[in-house]
Coordinates of C-alpha atoms and ligand atoms in Angstrom, one line a residue:
X1 CA 0.0 -0.1 0.0
X2 CA 2.6 2.4 1.1
X3 CA 4.8 1.5 -1.8
X4 CA 2.0 1.9 -4.4
X5 CA 0.9 5.2 -3.1
X6 CA 4.5 6.7 -3.0
X7 CA 5.0 5.6 -6.8
X8 CA 1.7 7.2 -7.6
X9 CA 2.6 10.5 -5.8
X10 CA 6.0 10.5 -7.5
X11 CA 4.4 10.2 -10.9
X12 CA 2.0 13.1 -10.2
X13 CA 5.0 15.1 -9.0
X14 CA 6.9 14.6 -12.2
X15 CA 3.9 15.3 -14.4
X16 CA 2.8 18.5 -12.5
X17 CA 6.2 19.9 -11.5
X18 CA 8.3 19.2 -14.5
X19 CA 12.0 19.8 -14.0
X20 CA 11.4 22.2 -10.9
X21 CA 12.7 20.8 -7.6
X22 CA 10.0 18.7 -5.7
X23 CA 9.3 20.0 -2.2
X24 CA 9.1 17.7 0.7
X25 CA 5.5 16.5 0.3
X26 CA 3.3 15.8 3.1
X27 CA 2.3 12.8 1.0
X28 CA 5.5 11.0 1.6
X29 CA 6.4 12.0 5.0
X30 CA 5.6 9.6 7.9
X31 CA 2.0 10.2 9.0
X32 CA 0.4 9.0 12.2
X33 CA -3.1 9.0 13.5
X34 CA -3.3 10.6 16.9
X35 CA -5.9 11.4 19.6
X36 CA -6.1 14.3 21.9
X37 CA -8.5 14.2 24.8
X38 CA -10.5 16.8 26.6
X39 CA -10.0 19.6 24.1
X40 CA -12.0 23.0 24.0
X41 CA -12.6 24.9 20.8
X42 CA -9.4 27.0 21.4
X43 CA -7.3 24.0 21.5
X44 CA -8.9 22.7 18.5
X45 CA -8.2 25.8 16.6
X46 CA -4.6 25.5 17.8
X47 CA -4.5 22.0 16.2
X48 CA -6.0 23.2 13.0
X49 CA -3.5 26.2 12.8
X50 CA -0.8 23.6 13.0
X51 CA -2.0 22.4 9.7
X52 CA -2.9 18.8 10.8
X53 CA -5.8 17.0 9.3
X54 CA -8.7 16.7 11.9
X55 CA -10.7 13.6 11.0
X56 CA -13.4 13.7 13.9
X57 CA -14.3 15.3 17.2
X58 CA -16.4 13.5 19.8
X59 CA -16.9 14.7 23.4
X60 CA -13.7 16.7 23.2
X61 CA -11.6 13.9 21.9
X62 CA -10.1 14.9 18.5
X63 CA -8.8 12.4 16.1
X64 CA -6.2 13.8 13.7
X65 CA -3.5 12.9 11.3
X66 CA -0.2 14.5 11.6
X67 CA 3.2 14.2 10.2
X68 CA 6.0 13.4 12.9
X69 CA 7.2 16.9 12.6
X70 CA 3.8 18.4 13.3
X71 CA 3.5 16.1 16.2
X72 CA 6.8 17.1 17.6
X73 CA 5.9 20.7 17.3
X74 CA 2.6 20.2 19.0
X75 CA 4.0 18.2 21.9
X76 CA 6.7 21.0 22.2
X77 CA 3.5 23.4 22.6
X78 CA 2.2 21.2 25.4
X79 CA -0.4 19.2 23.7
X80 CA -0.8 15.8 24.8
X81 CA -1.0 13.8 21.6
X82 CA -1.6 10.1 21.8
X83 CA -0.4 8.0 18.6
X84 CA -3.0 5.5 18.1
X85 CA -2.1 4.3 14.5
X86 CA -0.2 4.8 11.3
X87 CA -1.9 6.6 8.3
X88 CA -0.7 4.1 5.6
X89 CA -1.3 1.0 7.9
X90 CA -4.9 2.2 8.7
X91 CA -5.8 2.5 5.0
X92 CA -4.1 -0.8 4.3
X93 CA -6.2 -2.4 6.9
X94 CA -9.3 -1.0 5.6
X95 CA -8.5 -1.9 1.9
X96 CA -9.0 -5.3 0.4
X97 CA -6.0 -7.6 -0.3
X98 CA -4.3 -7.1 -3.5
X99 CA -6.0 -9.9 -5.2
X100 CA -9.5 -8.7 -4.1
X101 CA -9.1 -5.2 -5.4
X102 CA -11.7 -3.8 -7.7
X103 CA -11.2 -2.5 -11.1
X104 CA -9.7 1.0 -11.1
X105 CA -13.1 2.5 -11.6
X106 CA -15.0 0.8 -8.7
X107 CA -15.1 1.1 -5.0
X108 CA -13.1 -1.4 -3.1
X109 CA -14.6 -4.9 -2.8
X110 CA -17.6 -5.0 -0.6
X111 CA -18.4 -1.4 -1.0
X112 CA -19.8 -1.5 -4.5
X113 CA -23.1 0.0 -3.5
X114 CA -21.4 3.4 -3.3
X115 CA -21.7 5.3 -6.6
X116 CA -18.6 6.0 -8.6
X117 CA -18.9 9.1 -10.9
X118 CA -20.1 7.2 -13.8
X119 CA -22.7 5.4 -11.7
X120 CA -23.8 8.6 -10.2
X121 CA -24.2 10.2 -13.6
X122 CA -26.3 7.1 -14.8
X123 CA -28.6 7.2 -11.9
X124 CA -29.3 11.0 -12.1
X125 CA -29.9 10.5 -15.8
X126 CA -32.3 7.7 -15.2
X127 CA -34.1 9.7 -12.4
X128 CA -34.6 12.5 -14.9
X129 CA -35.8 10.2 -17.7
X130 CA -38.3 8.5 -15.4
X131 CA -39.5 11.8 -13.8
X132 CA -39.1 14.4 -16.5
X133 CA -42.2 16.4 -15.4
X134 CA -40.6 17.1 -11.9
X135 CA -36.7 16.4 -12.4
X136 CA -34.4 18.3 -14.6
X137 CA -30.6 17.5 -14.7
X138 CA -28.1 20.1 -15.8
X139 CA -24.6 21.3 -14.4
X140 CA -23.3 24.3 -12.7
X141 CA -20.0 23.8 -14.6
X142 CA -16.8 21.7 -14.7
X143 CA -14.3 20.4 -12.1
X144 CA -10.7 21.0 -12.6
X145 CA -10.3 17.7 -14.6
X146 CA -13.3 18.5 -16.7
X147 CA -16.1 16.4 -15.1
X148 CA -19.6 17.9 -15.1
X149 CA -20.7 19.3 -11.6
X150 CA -24.3 17.8 -11.9
X151 CA -27.3 19.9 -10.8
X152 CA -30.7 18.3 -10.3
X153 CA -33.5 20.5 -9.9
X154 CA -36.8 19.0 -8.6
X155 CA -40.1 20.8 -8.6
X156 CA -43.6 20.8 -10.2
X157 CA -43.6 22.4 -13.5
X158 CA -39.8 21.9 -13.4
X159 CA -39.1 23.6 -16.7
X160 CA -40.5 26.8 -15.4
X161 CA -38.7 29.1 -13.1
X162 CA -41.6 29.6 -10.6
X163 CA -41.8 32.0 -7.6
X164 CA -41.3 29.3 -5.0
X165 CA -38.5 29.2 -2.4
X166 CA -35.3 27.6 -3.7
X167 CA -33.5 25.2 -1.5
X168 CA -29.9 24.0 -2.3
X169 CA -28.2 20.8 -1.1
X170 CA -24.5 20.3 -1.7
X171 CA -22.4 17.2 -1.1
X172 CA -18.8 15.7 -1.2
X173 CA -16.8 18.9 -1.1
X174 CA -14.3 16.6 0.6
X175 CA -13.4 13.7 -1.7
X176 CA -13.2 10.9 0.8
X177 CA -16.6 11.8 2.4
X178 CA -18.4 9.4 0.0
X179 CA -21.4 8.8 2.2
X180 CA -22.4 12.4 1.6
X181 CA -22.7 11.8 -2.2
X182 CA -25.1 9.0 -1.3
X183 CA -27.0 11.5 0.9
X184 CA -27.7 13.8 -2.1
X185 CA -28.5 11.0 -4.3
X186 CA -31.1 9.8 -1.7
X187 CA -32.7 13.2 -1.5
X188 CA -33.0 13.1 -5.4
X189 CA -34.5 9.6 -5.3
X190 CA -36.9 10.4 -2.4
X191 CA -38.4 13.6 -4.0
X192 CA -38.8 11.9 -7.3
X193 CA -39.8 8.2 -6.5
X194 CA -42.1 9.2 -3.7
X195 CA -43.8 12.1 -5.5
X196 CA -47.5 11.4 -5.8
X197 CA -47.6 8.8 -3.1
X198 CA -46.0 10.5 0.0
X199 CA -48.1 13.5 0.8
X200 CA -45.2 15.4 2.6
X201 CA -42.9 14.8 -0.4
X202 CA -45.7 15.8 -2.9
X203 CA -46.3 19.1 -0.9
X204 CA -42.8 20.1 -0.8
X205 CA -42.1 19.3 -4.5
X206 CA -45.0 21.4 -5.4
X207 CA -44.2 24.3 -3.4
X208 CA -40.4 24.5 -3.5
X209 CA -37.7 24.3 -6.1
X210 CA -35.1 21.7 -4.7
X211 CA -31.7 22.0 -6.1
X212 CA -29.1 19.2 -5.5
X213 CA -25.4 19.1 -6.4
X214 CA -24.5 15.5 -5.5
X215 CA -20.7 15.9 -5.8
X216 CA -18.8 19.2 -5.7
X217 CA -15.5 17.2 -5.9
X218 CA -15.8 14.5 -8.5
X219 CA -12.1 14.6 -9.3
X220 CA -11.1 14.0 -5.7
X221 CA -13.6 11.3 -5.2
X222 CA -12.5 9.4 -8.2
X223 CA -8.9 9.7 -7.1
X224 CA -9.8 8.6 -3.6
X225 CA -10.9 5.2 -5.1
X226 CA -8.2 4.9 -7.7
X227 CA -6.6 1.5 -8.0
X228 CA -9.7 0.0 -6.2
X229 CA -8.2 1.3 -2.9
X230 CA -9.1 4.1 -0.7
X231 CA -6.6 6.8 -0.6
X232 CA -7.6 9.1 2.4
X233 CA -7.9 12.0 -0.1
X234 CA -9.6 15.2 1.1
X235 CA -8.9 18.2 -1.4
X236 CA -9.7 18.6 -5.0
X237 CA -7.0 17.7 -7.6
X238 CA -5.8 21.1 -8.8
X239 CA -2.2 22.1 -8.8
X240 CA 0.5 20.6 -6.7
X241 CA -1.5 19.0 -4.1
X242 CA -5.1 20.1 -4.4
X243 CA -7.1 22.8 -2.7
X244 CA -9.5 22.3 0.4
X245 CA -12.8 23.4 -1.3
X246 CA -14.3 24.1 2.1
X247 CA -11.6 26.8 2.7
X248 CA -11.8 28.4 -0.7
X249 CA -15.1 30.3 -0.4
X250 CA -14.9 34.1 -0.6
X251 CA -16.2 35.5 2.6
X252 CA -13.5 36.4 5.1
X253 CA -11.3 34.0 3.1
X254 CA -8.0 33.2 5.0
X255 CA -8.9 35.7 7.7
X256 CA -8.5 34.0 11.0
X257 CA -6.1 31.0 11.0
X258 CA -8.9 28.6 10.0
X259 CA -7.1 27.5 6.9
X260 CA -3.6 27.0 5.6
X261 CA -1.4 28.8 3.0
X262 CA 0.8 25.8 2.6
X263 CA 0.0 23.9 -0.5
X264 CA 0.5 20.5 1.1
X265 CA -1.6 21.1 4.0
X266 CA -5.1 19.3 4.0
X267 CA -6.8 22.5 4.7
X268 CA -5.0 24.5 1.9
X269 CA -7.2 27.5 1.0
X270 CA -6.0 28.0 -2.5
X271 CA -4.2 30.8 -4.1
X272 CA -7.2 33.2 -3.8
X273 CA -11.0 33.0 -3.1
X274 CA -12.8 30.8 -5.6
X275 CA -9.4 29.8 -7.2
X276 CA -10.9 26.2 -7.4
X277 CA -13.3 25.8 -10.4
X278 CA -15.7 23.8 -8.4
X279 CA -16.3 26.5 -5.7
X280 CA -16.3 29.3 -8.5
X281 CA -18.9 27.2 -10.4
X282 CA -21.2 26.7 -7.5
X283 CA -20.8 30.2 -6.4
X284 CA -21.7 31.5 -9.9
X285 CA -24.6 29.4 -10.0
X286 CA -25.8 30.9 -6.6
X287 CA -25.1 34.2 -7.9
X288 CA -27.3 33.5 -11.0
X289 CA -30.2 32.9 -8.7
X290 CA -30.5 36.6 -8.0
X291 CA -33.4 37.5 -9.9
X292 CA -34.9 41.0 -10.0
X293 CA -32.5 42.0 -7.3
X294 CA -33.6 39.1 -4.9
X295 CA -31.8 36.0 -4.2
X296 CA -34.2 33.0 -4.7
X297 CA -32.2 30.5 -2.7
X298 CA -33.4 30.8 0.9
X299 CA -31.8 27.8 2.5
X300 CA -28.8 25.6 2.0
X301 CA -27.4 22.3 3.5
X302 CA -24.0 21.1 2.9
X303 CA -23.2 17.4 3.8
X304 CA -19.8 16.2 5.3
X305 CA -18.6 13.3 7.4
X306 CA -17.9 12.5 10.1
X307 CA -18.9 13.2 13.8
X308 CA -22.8 13.4 13.6
X309 CA -23.0 17.2 14.0
X310 CA -25.4 19.9 12.9
X311 CA -23.3 23.1 12.4
X312 CA -24.3 26.7 11.6
X313 CA -22.3 29.9 10.8
X314 CA -20.2 31.6 11.5
X315 CA -17.1 29.4 11.4
X316 CA -14.5 32.2 11.1
X317 CA -15.3 33.7 14.6
X318 CA -16.2 32.3 18.0
X319 CA -18.6 35.2 18.5
X320 CA -22.3 34.2 18.2
X321 CA -23.1 37.5 16.6
X322 CA -20.9 39.4 14.1
X323 CA -21.2 41.7 11.1
X324 CA -24.4 40.3 9.2
X325 CA -25.6 38.0 12.0
X326 CA -27.9 39.7 14.5
X327 CA -28.9 38.2 17.9
X328 CA -32.3 37.1 16.3
X329 CA -30.8 35.6 13.3
X330 CA -28.1 33.6 15.5
X331 CA -31.2 32.4 17.6
X332 CA -33.0 31.2 14.5
X333 CA -29.9 29.2 13.5
X334 CA -29.7 27.7 16.9
X335 CA -33.5 27.1 17.1
X336 CA -33.8 25.3 13.6
X337 CA -30.4 23.6 14.2
X338 CA -31.4 22.1 17.4
X339 CA -34.8 21.0 16.0
X340 CA -33.2 19.2 13.1
X341 CA -30.7 17.7 15.4
X342 CA -33.7 16.3 17.5
X343 CA -34.8 14.2 14.6
X344 CA -31.4 12.6 13.6
X345 CA -29.7 12.5 17.0
X346 CA -26.8 14.5 15.9
X347 CA -25.2 17.3 18.2
X348 CA -26.2 20.9 17.3
X349 CA -23.6 23.6 17.5
X350 CA -22.2 26.8 16.0
X351 CA -19.4 25.5 13.7
X352 CA -16.7 27.5 15.4
X353 CA -17.5 25.6 18.4
X354 CA -15.9 22.7 16.6
X355 CA -12.8 24.8 15.6
X356 CA -12.2 28.0 13.7
X357 CA -12.5 27.6 9.9
X358 CA -12.3 30.5 7.4
X359 CA -13.4 30.2 3.6
X360 CA -16.0 27.8 4.6
X361 CA -19.3 27.5 2.5
X362 CA -21.8 28.3 5.2
X363 CA -20.1 31.6 6.0
X364 CA -20.2 32.7 2.4
X365 CA -23.8 31.7 1.8
X366 CA -25.0 33.5 4.9
X367 CA -22.6 36.4 4.9
X368 CA -22.9 37.2 1.1
X369 CA -26.3 36.0 0.4
X370 CA -28.3 35.6 3.6
X371 CA -28.9 32.0 2.8
X372 CA -29.9 30.1 5.7
X373 CA -27.1 27.6 5.7
X374 CA -26.0 24.6 7.5
X375 CA -23.5 21.7 7.5
X376 CA -24.4 18.3 8.6
X377 CA -21.4 16.0 9.6
X378 CA -22.8 12.6 9.0
X379 CA -22.2 9.1 10.5
X380 CA -20.3 7.9 12.5
X381 CA -20.2 9.9 15.6
X382 CA -16.7 8.8 16.6
X383 CA -14.2 6.0 16.9
X384 CA -13.4 5.7 13.3
X385 CA -10.0 7.2 12.7
X386 CA -9.6 6.9 8.9
X387 CA -12.4 4.2 8.8
X388 CA -14.8 6.9 9.9
X389 CA -14.8 8.1 6.2
X390 CA -15.3 4.5 4.9
X391 CA -18.4 3.1 6.5
X392 CA -19.5 -0.1 4.8
X393 CA -22.0 0.1 2.2
X394 CA -24.6 -1.6 4.3
X395 CA -25.2 1.6 6.3
X396 CA -26.1 3.8 3.3
X397 CA -29.8 3.3 3.5
X398 CA -30.1 3.8 7.3
X399 CA -27.8 6.8 7.5
X400 CA -29.3 8.8 4.6
X401 CA -33.0 8.1 5.6
X402 CA -32.0 9.2 9.0
X403 CA -32.0 12.7 7.8
X404 CA -35.3 12.8 6.0
X405 CA -37.1 14.5 8.7
X406 CA -34.2 17.1 9.2
X407 CA -34.2 17.8 5.5
X408 CA -38.1 18.4 5.6
X409 CA -37.6 20.8 8.4
X410 CA -35.2 22.9 6.4
X411 CA -37.3 22.7 3.3
X412 CA -40.4 24.1 5.5
X413 CA -38.2 26.7 7.0
X414 CA -37.2 27.9 3.5
X415 CA -40.7 29.2 2.9
X416 CA -40.6 31.3 6.2
Ligands
0X9_501 O1 -13.5 21.3 8.5 C1 -14.4 21.3 7.6 O2 -14.4 21.6 6.5 C2 -15.7 20.5 8.0 N1 -15.3 19.2 8.7 S1 -14.7 17.9 7.9 O3 -14.2 16.9 8.9 N2 -15.8 17.3 7.2 O4 -13.7 18.6 7.0 C3 -16.6 21.3 9.0 C4 -16.9 22.5 8.5 C5 -17.8 23.4 9.4 N3 -18.0 24.6 8.8 C6 -17.4 25.6 9.5 N4 -16.7 25.4 10.6 N5 -17.6 26.8 8.9
CA502 CA1 -20.9 -4.5 1.5
CA503 CA1 -42.5 24.4 -9.2
CA504 CA1 -37.9 30.1 -8.9
ZN505 ZN1 -15.9 17.5 5.1

């Protein structure tokens, strides 16, 4: 595993860097998986600022990936890091043996129910063909490597831009968070297949325009399963080592130590706001929904994994209220977030209660467009290490259906 990975990284380096010197890449330094117990938000932000890759947080315990150099630095700063595993080892343990490896364009053996990009495209195409009166498939643009960033619109009279609240769902900004793509696909299938038979679904489709972008990062997602093995990849596939899409949005971009300027960091913010074609395409689409001076999209939900959390803006500041966020608005976020969390059993909190992030999608949606915007961190709650990103495909149904009531709450709120 380690060997194959290094060869692959080496080739990418040659192709992208040409004759220039190759800097020491995070990809081929020794990476460990660590836990830190009993953290508060300030300590988690300190960890994030050190550029480590936070995998999950549960009851104050952080699971993260760090290079040995980063671990040394953090220990010198008094942080009690407990090394629980090796990054390459963890992936090797989760991946099938060499002889069981799937073809390059399929998920690893046993996980074939997850949708590859091709399968996702086929499924969306079929949904549109079977429900052409309420489903319309287009795209908001292309990824760095040229894959279509699919957009499914679901509404009655779908070909007409009606005066109905528009609600946007986005998934898979982070490559390895494959369960989120299944979540968006589940939303598409539920609001098409159950239309006409489920009264709540029918009412929402008749009175809303539901917009779904099932993968914002198809290049990264395909790379993450390349060779039929999970790669633990987070960012897109642009440039030397990719950009973290959820640090590339243009509201208070790079302001507050909640992202990294180092290209090999897993939270690299990119060279400028919207330098990633994927964030730029979705942002342009959102901007195109300003009609007659009024933003038509009133609510938005972005799916991630993992930790089972309901998060709301702002992420760039610990303050509950800030420019563009009044006390009443902060209370509405907390109220609706808490009500959604009561239906799926997640933990509700302002996103900076987790750790500071800047350039995140929710801050831009709300700060720029007053779109009522949340993030869900899906299953599992904890204990996964790297495995947390790769739950077996047997959980897809349960863990996507689990969010049906929360999705309906947000769709209803969008009309208020
Ligand atoms: O760090 C992130 O981008 C998200 N967590 S993940 O483990 N999926 O990478 C959390 C984003 C929460 N949003 C803000 N803090 N603004
Ligand atoms: Ca399976
Ligand atoms: Ca309609
Ligand atoms: Ca409309
Ligand atoms: Zn994520």
